[in-house]
Short mmCIF file of C-alpha atoms in Angstrom, two decimals:
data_model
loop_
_atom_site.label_atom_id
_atom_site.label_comp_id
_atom_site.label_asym_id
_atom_site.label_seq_id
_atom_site.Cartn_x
_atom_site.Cartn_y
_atom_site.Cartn_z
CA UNK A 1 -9.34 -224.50 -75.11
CA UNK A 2 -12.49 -224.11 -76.99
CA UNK A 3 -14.11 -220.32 -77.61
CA UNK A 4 -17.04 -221.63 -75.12
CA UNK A 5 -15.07 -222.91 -72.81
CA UNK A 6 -13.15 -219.69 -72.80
CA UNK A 7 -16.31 -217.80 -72.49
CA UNK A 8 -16.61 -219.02 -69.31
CA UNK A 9 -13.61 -217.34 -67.87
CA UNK A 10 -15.44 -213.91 -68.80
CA UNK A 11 -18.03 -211.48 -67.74
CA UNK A 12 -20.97 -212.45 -69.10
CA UNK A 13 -23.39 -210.25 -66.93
CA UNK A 14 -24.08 -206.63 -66.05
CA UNK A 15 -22.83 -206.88 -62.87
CA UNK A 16 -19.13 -205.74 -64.28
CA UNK A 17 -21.16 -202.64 -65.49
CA UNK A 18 -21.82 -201.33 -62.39
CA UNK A 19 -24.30 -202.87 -59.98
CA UNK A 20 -22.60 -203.64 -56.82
CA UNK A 21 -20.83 -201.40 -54.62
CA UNK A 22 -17.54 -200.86 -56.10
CA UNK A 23 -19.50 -200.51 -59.50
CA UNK A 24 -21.14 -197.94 -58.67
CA UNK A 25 -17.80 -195.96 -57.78
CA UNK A 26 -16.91 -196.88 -61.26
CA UNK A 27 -19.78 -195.14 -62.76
CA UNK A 28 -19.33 -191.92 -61.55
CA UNK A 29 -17.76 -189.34 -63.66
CA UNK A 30 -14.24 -188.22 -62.37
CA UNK A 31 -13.00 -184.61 -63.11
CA UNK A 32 -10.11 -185.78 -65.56
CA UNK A 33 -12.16 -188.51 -67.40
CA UNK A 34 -14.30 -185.36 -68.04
CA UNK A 35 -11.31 -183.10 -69.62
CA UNK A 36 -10.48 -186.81 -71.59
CA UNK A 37 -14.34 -186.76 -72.98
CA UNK A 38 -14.65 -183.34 -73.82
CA UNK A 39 -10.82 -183.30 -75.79
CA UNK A 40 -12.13 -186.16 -77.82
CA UNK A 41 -15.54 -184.06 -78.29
CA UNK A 42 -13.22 -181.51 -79.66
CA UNK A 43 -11.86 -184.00 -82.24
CA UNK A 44 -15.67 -184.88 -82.98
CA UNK A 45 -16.03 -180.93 -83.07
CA UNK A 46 -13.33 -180.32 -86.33
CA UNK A 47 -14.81 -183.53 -87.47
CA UNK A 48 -17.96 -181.73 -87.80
CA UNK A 49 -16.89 -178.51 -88.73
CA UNK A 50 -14.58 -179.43 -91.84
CA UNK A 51 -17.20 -181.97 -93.37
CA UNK A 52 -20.10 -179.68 -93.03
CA UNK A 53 -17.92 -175.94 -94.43
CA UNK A 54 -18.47 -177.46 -97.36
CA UNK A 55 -22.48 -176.93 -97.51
CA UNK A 56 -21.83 -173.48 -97.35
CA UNK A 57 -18.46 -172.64 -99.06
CA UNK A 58 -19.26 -174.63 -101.83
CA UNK A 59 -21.63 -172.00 -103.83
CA UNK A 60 -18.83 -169.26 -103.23
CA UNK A 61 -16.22 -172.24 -104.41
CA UNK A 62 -18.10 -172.52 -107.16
CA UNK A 63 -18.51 -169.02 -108.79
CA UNK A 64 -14.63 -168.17 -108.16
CA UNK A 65 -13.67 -171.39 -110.10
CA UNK A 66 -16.41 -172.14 -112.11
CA UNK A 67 -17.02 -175.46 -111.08
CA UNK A 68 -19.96 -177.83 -112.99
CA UNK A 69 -22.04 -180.19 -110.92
CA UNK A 70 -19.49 -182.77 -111.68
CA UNK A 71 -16.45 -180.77 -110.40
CA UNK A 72 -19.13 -179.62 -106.97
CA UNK A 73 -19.40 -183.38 -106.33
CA UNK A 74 -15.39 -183.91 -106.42
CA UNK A 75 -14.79 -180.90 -104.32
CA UNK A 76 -17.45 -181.96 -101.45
CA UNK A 77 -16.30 -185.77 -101.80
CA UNK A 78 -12.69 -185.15 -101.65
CA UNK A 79 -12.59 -185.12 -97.52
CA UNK A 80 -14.06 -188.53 -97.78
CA UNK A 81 -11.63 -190.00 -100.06
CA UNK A 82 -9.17 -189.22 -97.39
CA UNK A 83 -11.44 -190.39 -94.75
CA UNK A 84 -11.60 -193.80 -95.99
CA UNK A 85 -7.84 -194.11 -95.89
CA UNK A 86 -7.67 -192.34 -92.37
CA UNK A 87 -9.76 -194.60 -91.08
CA UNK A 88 -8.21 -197.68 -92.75
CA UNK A 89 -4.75 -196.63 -91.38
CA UNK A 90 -6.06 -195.72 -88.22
CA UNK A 91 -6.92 -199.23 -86.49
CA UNK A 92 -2.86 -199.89 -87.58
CA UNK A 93 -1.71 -196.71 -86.04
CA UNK A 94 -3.88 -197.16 -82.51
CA UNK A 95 -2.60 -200.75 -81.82
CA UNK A 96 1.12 -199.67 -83.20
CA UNK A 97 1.64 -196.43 -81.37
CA UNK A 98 -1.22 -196.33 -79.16
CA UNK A 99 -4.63 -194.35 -78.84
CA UNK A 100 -3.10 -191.47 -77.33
CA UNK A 101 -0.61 -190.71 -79.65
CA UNK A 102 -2.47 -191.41 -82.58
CA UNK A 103 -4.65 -188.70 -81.44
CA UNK A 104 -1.90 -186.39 -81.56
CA UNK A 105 -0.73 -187.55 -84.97
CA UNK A 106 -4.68 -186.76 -86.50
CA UNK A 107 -4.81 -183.30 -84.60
CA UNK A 108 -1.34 -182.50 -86.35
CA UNK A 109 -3.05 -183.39 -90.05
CA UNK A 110 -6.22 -181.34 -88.78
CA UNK A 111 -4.01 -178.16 -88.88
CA UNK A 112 -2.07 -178.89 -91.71
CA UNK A 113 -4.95 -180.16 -94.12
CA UNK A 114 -7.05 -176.79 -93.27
CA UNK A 115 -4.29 -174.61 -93.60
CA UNK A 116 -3.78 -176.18 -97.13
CA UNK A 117 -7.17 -175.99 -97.82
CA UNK A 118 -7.85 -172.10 -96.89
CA UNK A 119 -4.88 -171.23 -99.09
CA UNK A 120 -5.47 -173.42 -102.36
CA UNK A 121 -4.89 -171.67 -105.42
CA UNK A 122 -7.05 -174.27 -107.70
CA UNK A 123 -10.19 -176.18 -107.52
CA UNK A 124 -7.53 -179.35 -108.29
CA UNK A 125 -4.98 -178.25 -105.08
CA UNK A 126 -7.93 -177.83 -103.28
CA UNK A 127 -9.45 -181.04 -103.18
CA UNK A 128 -5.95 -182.68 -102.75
CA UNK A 129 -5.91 -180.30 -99.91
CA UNK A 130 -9.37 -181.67 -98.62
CA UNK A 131 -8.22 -185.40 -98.89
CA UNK A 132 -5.24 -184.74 -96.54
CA UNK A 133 -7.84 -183.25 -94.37
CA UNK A 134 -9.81 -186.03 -94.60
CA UNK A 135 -7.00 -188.03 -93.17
CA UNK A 136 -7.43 -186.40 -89.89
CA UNK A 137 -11.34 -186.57 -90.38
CA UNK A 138 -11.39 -190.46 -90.75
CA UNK A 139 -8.53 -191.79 -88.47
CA UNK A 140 -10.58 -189.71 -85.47
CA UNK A 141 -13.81 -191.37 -86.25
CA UNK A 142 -12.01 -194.73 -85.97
CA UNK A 143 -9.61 -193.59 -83.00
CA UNK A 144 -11.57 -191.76 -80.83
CA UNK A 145 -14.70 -194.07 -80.15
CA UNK A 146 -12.97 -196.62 -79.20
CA UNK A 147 -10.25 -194.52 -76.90
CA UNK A 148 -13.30 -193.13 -75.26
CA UNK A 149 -15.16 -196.63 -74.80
CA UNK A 150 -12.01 -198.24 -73.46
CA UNK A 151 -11.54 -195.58 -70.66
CA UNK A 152 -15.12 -194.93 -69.85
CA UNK A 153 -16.88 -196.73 -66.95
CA UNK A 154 -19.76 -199.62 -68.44
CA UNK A 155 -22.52 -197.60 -66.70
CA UNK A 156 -21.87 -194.25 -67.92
CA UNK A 157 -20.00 -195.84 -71.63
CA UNK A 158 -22.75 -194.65 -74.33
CA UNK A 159 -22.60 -191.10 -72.47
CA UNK A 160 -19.07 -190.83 -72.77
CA UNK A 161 -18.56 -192.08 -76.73
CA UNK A 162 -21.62 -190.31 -77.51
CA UNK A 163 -20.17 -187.03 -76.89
CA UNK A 164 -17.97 -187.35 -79.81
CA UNK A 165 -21.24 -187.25 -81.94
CA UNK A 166 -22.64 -184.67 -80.06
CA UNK A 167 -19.73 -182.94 -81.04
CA UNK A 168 -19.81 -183.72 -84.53
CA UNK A 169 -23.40 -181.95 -84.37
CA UNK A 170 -21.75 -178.77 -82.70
CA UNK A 171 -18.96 -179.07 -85.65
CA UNK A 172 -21.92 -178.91 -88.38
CA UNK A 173 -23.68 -176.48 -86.03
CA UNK A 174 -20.97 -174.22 -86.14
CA UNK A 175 -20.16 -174.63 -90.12
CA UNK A 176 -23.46 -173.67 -90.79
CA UNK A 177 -23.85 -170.72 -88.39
CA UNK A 178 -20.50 -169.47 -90.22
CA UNK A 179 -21.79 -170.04 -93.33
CA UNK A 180 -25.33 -168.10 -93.16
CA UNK A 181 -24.36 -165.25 -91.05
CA UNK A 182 -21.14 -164.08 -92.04
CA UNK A 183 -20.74 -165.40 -95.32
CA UNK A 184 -20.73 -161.39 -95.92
CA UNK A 185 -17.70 -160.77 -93.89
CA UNK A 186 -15.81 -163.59 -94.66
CA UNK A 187 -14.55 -165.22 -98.25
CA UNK A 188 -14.83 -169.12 -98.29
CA UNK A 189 -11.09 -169.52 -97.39
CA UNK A 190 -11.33 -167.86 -93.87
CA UNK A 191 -14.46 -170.37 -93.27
CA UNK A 192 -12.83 -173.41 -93.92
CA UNK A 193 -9.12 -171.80 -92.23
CA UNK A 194 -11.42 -171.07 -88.80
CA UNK A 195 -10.85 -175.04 -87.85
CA UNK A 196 -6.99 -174.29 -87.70
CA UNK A 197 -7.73 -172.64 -83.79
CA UNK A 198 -9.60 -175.77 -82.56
CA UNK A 199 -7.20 -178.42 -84.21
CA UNK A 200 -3.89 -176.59 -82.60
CA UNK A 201 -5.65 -176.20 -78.96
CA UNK A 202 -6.65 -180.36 -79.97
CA UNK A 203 -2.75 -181.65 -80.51
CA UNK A 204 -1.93 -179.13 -77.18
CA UNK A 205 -4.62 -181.11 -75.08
CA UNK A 206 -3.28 -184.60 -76.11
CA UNK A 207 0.01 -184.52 -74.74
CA UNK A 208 -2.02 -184.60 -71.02
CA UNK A 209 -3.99 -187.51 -72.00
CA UNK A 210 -4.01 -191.14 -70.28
CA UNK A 211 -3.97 -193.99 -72.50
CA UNK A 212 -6.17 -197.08 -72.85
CA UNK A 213 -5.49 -199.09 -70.11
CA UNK A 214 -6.66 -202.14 -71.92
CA UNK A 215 -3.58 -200.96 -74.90
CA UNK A 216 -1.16 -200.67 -71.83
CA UNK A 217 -2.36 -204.50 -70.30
CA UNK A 218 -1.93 -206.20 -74.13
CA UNK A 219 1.39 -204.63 -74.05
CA UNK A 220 2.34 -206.28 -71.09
CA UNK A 221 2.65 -202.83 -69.00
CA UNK A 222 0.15 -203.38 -66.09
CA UNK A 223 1.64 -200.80 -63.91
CA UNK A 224 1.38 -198.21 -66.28
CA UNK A 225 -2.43 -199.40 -66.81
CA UNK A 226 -3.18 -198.92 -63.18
CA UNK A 227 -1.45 -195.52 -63.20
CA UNK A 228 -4.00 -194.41 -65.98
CA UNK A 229 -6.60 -195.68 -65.07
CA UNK A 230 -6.79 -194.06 -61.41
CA UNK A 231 -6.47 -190.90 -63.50
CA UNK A 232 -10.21 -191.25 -64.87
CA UNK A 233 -11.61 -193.47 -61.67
CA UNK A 234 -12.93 -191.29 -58.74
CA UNK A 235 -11.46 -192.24 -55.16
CA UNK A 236 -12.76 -195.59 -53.95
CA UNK A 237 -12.71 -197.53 -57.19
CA UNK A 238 -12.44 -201.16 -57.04
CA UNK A 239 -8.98 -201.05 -59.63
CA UNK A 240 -7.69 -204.57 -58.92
CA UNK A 241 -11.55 -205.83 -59.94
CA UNK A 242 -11.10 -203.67 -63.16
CA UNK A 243 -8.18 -204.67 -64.10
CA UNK A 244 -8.30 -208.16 -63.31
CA UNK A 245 -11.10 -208.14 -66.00
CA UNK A 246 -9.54 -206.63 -68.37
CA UNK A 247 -6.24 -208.54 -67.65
CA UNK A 248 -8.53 -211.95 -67.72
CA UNK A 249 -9.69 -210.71 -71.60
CA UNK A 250 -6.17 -209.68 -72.96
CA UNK A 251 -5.11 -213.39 -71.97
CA UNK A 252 -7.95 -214.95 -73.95
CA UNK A 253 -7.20 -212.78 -76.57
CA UNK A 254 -3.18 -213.34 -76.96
CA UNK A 255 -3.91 -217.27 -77.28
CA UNK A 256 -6.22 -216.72 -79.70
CA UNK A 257 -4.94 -218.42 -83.03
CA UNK A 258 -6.23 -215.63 -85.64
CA UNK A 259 -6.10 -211.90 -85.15
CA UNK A 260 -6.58 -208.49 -86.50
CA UNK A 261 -8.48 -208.38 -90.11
CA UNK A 262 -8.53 -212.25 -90.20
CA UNK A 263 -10.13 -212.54 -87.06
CA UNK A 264 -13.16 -210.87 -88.29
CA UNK A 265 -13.93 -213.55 -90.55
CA UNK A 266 -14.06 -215.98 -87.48
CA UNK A 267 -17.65 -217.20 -87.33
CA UNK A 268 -17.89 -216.62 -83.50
CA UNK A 269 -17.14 -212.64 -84.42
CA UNK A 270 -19.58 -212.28 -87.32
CA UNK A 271 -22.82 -211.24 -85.15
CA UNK A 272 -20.64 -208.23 -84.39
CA UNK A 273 -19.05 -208.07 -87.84
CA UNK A 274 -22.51 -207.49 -89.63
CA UNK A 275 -24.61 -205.64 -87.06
CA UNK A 276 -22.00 -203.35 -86.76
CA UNK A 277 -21.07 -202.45 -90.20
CA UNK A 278 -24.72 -202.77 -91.27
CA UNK A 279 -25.25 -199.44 -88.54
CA UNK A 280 -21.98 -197.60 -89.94
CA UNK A 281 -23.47 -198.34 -93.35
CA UNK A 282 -27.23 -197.17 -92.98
CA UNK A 283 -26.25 -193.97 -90.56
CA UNK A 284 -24.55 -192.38 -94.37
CA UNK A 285 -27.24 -193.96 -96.66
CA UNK A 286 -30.34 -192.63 -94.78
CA UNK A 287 -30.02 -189.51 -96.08
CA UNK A 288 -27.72 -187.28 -93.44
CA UNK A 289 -25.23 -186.38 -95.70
CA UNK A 290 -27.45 -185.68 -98.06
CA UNK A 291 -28.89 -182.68 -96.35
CA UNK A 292 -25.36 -181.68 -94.62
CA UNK A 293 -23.82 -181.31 -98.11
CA UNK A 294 -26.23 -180.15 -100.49
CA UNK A 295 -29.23 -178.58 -98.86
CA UNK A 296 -28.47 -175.02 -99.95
CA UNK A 297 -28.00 -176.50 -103.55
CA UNK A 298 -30.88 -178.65 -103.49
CA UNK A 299 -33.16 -175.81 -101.84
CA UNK A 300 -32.00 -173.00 -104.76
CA UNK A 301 -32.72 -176.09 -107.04
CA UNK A 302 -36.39 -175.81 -106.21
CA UNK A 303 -36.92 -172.27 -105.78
CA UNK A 304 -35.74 -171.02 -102.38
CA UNK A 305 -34.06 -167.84 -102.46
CA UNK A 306 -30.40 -167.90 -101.69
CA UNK A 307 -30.42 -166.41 -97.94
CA UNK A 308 -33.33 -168.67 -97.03
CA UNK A 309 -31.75 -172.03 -97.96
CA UNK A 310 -28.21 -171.03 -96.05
CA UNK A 311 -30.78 -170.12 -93.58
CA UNK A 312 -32.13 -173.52 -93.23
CA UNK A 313 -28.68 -175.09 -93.52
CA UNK A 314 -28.36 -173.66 -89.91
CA UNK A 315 -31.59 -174.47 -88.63
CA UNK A 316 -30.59 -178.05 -89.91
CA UNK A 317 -27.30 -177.79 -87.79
CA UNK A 318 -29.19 -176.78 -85.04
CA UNK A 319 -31.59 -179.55 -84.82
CA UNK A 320 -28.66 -182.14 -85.33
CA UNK A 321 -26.93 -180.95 -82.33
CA UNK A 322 -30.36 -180.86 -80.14
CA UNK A 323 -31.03 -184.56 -80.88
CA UNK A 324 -27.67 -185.93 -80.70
CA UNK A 325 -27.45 -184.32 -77.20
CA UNK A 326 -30.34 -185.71 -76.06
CA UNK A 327 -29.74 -188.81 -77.52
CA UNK A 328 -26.78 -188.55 -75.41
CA UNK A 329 -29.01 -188.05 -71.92
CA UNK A 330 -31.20 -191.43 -72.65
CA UNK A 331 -28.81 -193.72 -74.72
CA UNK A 332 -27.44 -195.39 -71.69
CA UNK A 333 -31.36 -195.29 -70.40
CA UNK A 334 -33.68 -196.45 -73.36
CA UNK A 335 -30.76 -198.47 -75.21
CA UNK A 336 -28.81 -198.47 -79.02
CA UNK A 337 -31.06 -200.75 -80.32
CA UNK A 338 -34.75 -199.29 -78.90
CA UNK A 339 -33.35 -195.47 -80.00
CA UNK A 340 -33.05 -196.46 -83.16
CA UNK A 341 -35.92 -198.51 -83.97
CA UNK A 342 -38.42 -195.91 -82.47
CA UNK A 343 -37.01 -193.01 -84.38
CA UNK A 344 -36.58 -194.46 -88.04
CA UNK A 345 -39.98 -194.69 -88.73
CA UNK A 346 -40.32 -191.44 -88.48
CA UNK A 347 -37.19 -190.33 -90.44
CA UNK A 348 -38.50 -192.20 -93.65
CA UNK A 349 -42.33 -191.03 -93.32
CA UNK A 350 -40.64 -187.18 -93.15
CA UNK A 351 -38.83 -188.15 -96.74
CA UNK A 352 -41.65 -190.19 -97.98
CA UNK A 353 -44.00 -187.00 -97.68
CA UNK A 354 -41.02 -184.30 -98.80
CA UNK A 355 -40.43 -186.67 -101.64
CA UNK A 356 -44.50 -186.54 -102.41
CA UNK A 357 -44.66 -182.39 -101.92
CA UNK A 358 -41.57 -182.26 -104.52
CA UNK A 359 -42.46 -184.33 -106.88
CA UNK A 360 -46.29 -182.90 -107.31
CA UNK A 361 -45.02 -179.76 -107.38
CA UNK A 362 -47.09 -179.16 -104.26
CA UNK A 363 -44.39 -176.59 -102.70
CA UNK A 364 -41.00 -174.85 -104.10
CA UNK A 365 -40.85 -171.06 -104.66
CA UNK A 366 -42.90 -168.92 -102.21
CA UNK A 367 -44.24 -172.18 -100.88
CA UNK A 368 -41.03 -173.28 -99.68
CA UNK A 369 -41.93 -173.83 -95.70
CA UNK A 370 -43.35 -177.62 -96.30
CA UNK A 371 -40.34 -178.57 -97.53
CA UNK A 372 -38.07 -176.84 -94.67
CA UNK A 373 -40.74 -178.44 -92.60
CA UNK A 374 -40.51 -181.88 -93.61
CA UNK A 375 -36.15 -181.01 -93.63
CA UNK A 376 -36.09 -180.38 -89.89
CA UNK A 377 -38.67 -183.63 -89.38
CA UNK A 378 -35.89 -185.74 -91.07
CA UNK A 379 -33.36 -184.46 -89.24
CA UNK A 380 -35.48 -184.92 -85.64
CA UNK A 381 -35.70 -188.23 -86.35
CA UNK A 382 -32.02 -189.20 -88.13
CA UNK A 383 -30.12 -187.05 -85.73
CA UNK A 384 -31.80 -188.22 -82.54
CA UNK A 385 -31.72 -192.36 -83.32
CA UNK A 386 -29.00 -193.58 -85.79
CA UNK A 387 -26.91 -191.19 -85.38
CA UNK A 388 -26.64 -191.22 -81.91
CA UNK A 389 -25.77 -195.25 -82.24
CA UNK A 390 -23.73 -195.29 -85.08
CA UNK A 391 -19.90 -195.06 -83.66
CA UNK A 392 -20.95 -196.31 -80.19
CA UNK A 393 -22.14 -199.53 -81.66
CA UNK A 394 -19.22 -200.19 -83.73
CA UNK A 395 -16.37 -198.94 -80.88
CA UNK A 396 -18.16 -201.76 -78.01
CA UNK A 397 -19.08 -204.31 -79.64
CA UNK A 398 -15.63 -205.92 -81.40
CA UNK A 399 -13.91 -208.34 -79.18
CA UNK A 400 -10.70 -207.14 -77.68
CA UNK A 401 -8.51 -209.12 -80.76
CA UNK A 402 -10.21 -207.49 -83.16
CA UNK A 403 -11.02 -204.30 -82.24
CA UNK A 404 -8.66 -202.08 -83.92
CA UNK A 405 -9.44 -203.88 -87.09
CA UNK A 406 -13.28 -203.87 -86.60
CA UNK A 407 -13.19 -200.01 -85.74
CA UNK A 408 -11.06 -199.56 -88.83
CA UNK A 409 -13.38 -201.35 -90.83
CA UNK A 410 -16.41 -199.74 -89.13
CA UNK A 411 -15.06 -196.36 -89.88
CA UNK A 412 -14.26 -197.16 -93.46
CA UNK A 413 -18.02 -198.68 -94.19
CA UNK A 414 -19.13 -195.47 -92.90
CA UNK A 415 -17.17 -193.10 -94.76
CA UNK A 416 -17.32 -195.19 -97.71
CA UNK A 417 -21.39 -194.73 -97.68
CA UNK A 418 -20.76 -191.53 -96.90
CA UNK A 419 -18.75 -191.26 -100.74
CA UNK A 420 -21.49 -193.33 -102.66
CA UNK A 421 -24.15 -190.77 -101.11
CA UNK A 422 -22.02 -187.67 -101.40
CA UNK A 423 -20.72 -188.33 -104.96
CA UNK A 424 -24.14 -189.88 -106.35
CA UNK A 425 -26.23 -186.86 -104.80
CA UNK A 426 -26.24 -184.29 -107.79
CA UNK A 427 -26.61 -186.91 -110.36
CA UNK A 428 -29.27 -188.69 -108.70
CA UNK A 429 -31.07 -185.49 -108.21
CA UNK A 430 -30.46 -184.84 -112.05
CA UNK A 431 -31.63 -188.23 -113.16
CA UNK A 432 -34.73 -188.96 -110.86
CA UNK A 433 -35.40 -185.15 -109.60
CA UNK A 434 -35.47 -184.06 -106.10
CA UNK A 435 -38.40 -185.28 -105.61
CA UNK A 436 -37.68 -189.29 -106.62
CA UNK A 437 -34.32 -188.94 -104.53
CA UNK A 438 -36.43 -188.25 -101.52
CA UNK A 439 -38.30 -190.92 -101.95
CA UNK A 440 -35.52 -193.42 -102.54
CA UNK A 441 -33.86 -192.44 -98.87
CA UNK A 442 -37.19 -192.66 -97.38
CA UNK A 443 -37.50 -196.33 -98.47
CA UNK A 444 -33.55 -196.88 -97.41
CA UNK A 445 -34.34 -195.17 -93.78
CA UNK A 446 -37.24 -198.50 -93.88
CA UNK A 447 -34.56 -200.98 -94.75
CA UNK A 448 -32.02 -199.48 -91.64
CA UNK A 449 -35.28 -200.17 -89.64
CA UNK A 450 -35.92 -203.86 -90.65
CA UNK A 451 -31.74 -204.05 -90.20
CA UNK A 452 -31.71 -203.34 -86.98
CA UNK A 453 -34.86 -204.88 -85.95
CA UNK A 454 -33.30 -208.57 -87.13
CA UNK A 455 -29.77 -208.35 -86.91
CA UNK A 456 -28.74 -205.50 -83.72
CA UNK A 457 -29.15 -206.71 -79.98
CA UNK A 458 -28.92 -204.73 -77.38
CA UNK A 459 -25.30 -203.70 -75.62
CA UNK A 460 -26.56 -201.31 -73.16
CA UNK A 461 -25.60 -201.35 -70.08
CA UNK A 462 -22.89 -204.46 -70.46
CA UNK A 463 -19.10 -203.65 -69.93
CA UNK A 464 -16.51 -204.62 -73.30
CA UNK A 465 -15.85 -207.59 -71.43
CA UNK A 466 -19.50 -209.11 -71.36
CA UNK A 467 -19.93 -207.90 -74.79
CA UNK A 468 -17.03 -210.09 -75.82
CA UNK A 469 -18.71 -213.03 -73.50
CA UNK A 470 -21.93 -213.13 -75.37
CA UNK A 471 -20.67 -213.14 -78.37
CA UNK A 472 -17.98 -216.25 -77.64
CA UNK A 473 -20.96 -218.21 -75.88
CA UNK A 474 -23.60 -217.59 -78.65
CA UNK A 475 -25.71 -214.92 -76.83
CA UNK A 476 -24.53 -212.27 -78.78
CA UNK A 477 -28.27 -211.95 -80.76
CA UNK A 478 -31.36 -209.73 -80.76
#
């Protein structure tokens, strides 16, 4: 049977997502899909939390083991080292074992990588210790999403996968608020040993969870699908229609010839293939990490006193986890693709003009608000539009087939950015100043525009299923 003619036995429309009767039953939120959205917020949380310690451990790392920019760039990249192989390994481990229990396996490596960390005798043990972590950190960014999208009604999807990067904001939130105000009271190793609490109560909650139902159908257990999925569907849902649709998909998918990473190369999955991995790539190289990792450095750099730029590593934290929660009220509402077209303009005119002020010399020192200023305007605009897209994108729009290895390669593109960016940063800054490296993200935050505005249609609103139908019938465009 031919991929169109296929296409035909799918959704293709929004009605899956929730506009008739039964639909709308679907949409509401029950009380245990609730607990299930806010344990994988609390992966999102230590995901957060142990990438952004770093900002503000990092000048106390540095003076107890004298660390040159060099060895500072190894010691905040390490975590993403072992991201990129957590999140390579963890599209294997979700369609081997299953999304729930790979959850438990990542909150496991969440405690041990932190304890390691918080007791590291050596700048060298410590950034092995930091690449275990990052095991955790990456395999969650790949798991998660997609666990989330798979169990979450169409209607109320981008809410419920968006809450993992609300989290992540809370995470960084937290790091920094640790960082600034009690970076009296508390050495660098109790910071980064604080995430041990969050990552045990994590690998408690997942031994509660449901799993995917659509994991459970592909494995040929649709009794144990239903089961599970009455556990996150308020009274009154329309099951049978549910999983008849998913059940319709998983046969399409087990006759189809070419599977996992090969089936990405299929030209029928490539629409999804580059609009998502162009989004995973452009939410790192925009500038985020930038400013999650460095900012204290960079802000000493250019004359900010040492309690002011921690300071503003918080008020940075706080903004992030503003936007990304209201990105999470209105992404279902105003779309992925509108969000993020209407906010990056304003994300690379914030750069453009902190990249101007630095490299003029028209602020630094006492002068030092423009440049906070023109911080928190980035981070307004990043936080609130790209960010808010970024894993959603990648976890709906994969076809069933492909999905584990499209998430794995969606998380590795990310976190891979996310190591160009985080171990360039310092040299860049050495090589074309502050200033010039403002400037350069500016004009990358106007290429993510012109991305998105030619390559990412709109998935709003459409259930996996009609996702997966558009892009087998052709419609799958901007």
């Amino acid at each position: 049977m031919s991929a169109r003619a296929e296409a035909s036995r799918l959704p293709t429309t929004v009605e899956v997502a929730g506009a008739t009767e039964g639909g709308r039953a679907r949409a509401r939120f029950s009380p245990f899909l609730i607990f299930v959205v806010g344990v994988g917020a609390l992966a999102g949380f230590l995901y957060g939390y142990d990438t952004g310690i770093i900002s503000g451990a990092l000048l106390a790392i540095r003076d107890e083991f004298g660390l040159d920019h060099r060895m500072q760039e190894m010691t905040a990249a390490a975590i993403l080292v072992g991201a990129i192989g957590g999140s390579l390994a963890g599209g294997w481990l979700t369609e081997r074992v299953g999304r729930r229990r790979t959850l438990t396996v990542l909150a496991t490596v969440y405690v041990v990588g932190a304890l390691a960390s918080s007791l590291a005798p050596s700048a060298g043990l410590l950034i092995a210790a930091r690449i275990v972590l990052g095991l955790a950190v990456g395999a969650s960014s790949q798991a998660v999403p997609v666990y989330l999208a798979e169990l979450a009604p169409a209607n109320r999807r981008g809410r419920c996968v968006t809450m993992f990067n609300v989290a992540i904001g809370l995470g960084i939130l937290s790091a920094n608020l640790v960082a600034s105000e009690f970076r009296e009271m508390l050495s660098w190793r109790w910071m980064i040993g604080a995430a041990i609490l969050p990552a045990a109560i994590l690998c408690a909650c997942t031994f509660v969870l449901p799993e995917s139902p659509r994991w459970l159908v592909g494995r040929d257990r649709s009794d144990a699908a239903r089961r599970d999925l009455a556990r996150v569907r308020p009274p009154g849902t329309d099951l049978d229609r549910e999983l008849g649709e998913i059940e319709r998909v998983v046969e399409v998918e087990k006759s189809a010839p070419v599977k996992g990473w090969r089936g990405l190369a299929q030209g029928w999955v490539r629409p999804a293939v580059l609009a998502a991995l162009g989004i995973a790539a452009f939410t790192q190289l925009t500038g985020i990490e930038m400013m999650i990792y460095y900012a204290p450095t960079l802000l000493t750099g250019v004359g900010v006193d040492h309690a002011t730029a921690l300071r503003s590593t918080l008020w940075l934290g706080l903004v992030y986890a503003v936007m990304t929660a209201i990105g999470l009220a209105i992404v279902d509402r105003v779309g992925r693709r509108n969000l993020s077209l209407f906010m990056l303009p304003g994300a690379a005119l914030s750069l453009f003009l902190l990249g101007g002020l630095l490299t003029f010399g028209l602020a630094g020192g006492d002068r030092s608000w423009p440049i906070l200023a023109c911080l928190l305007a980035f981070m307004f605009f990043n936080a609130g539009g790209i960010q808010v897209v970024g894993w959603l994108s990648g976890s709906e729009m994969y076809p069933l087939s492909v999905r584990a290895a499209g998430t794995s390669a969606q998380a590795t593109m990310v976190w891979g950015s996310n190591l160009v960016v985080t171990a360039s940063a310092l040299t860049l800054v050495d090589a074309l100043g502050t200033g010039g490296v403002m400037l350069l993200y500016g004009a990358l935050n106007v290429a993510a525009f012109l991305f998105v505005l030619r390559f990412v249609p709109e998935t709003a609103g459409r259930s996996l299923e009609a996702i997966e139908g558009a892009l087998r019938d052709g419609t799958f465009r901007p």
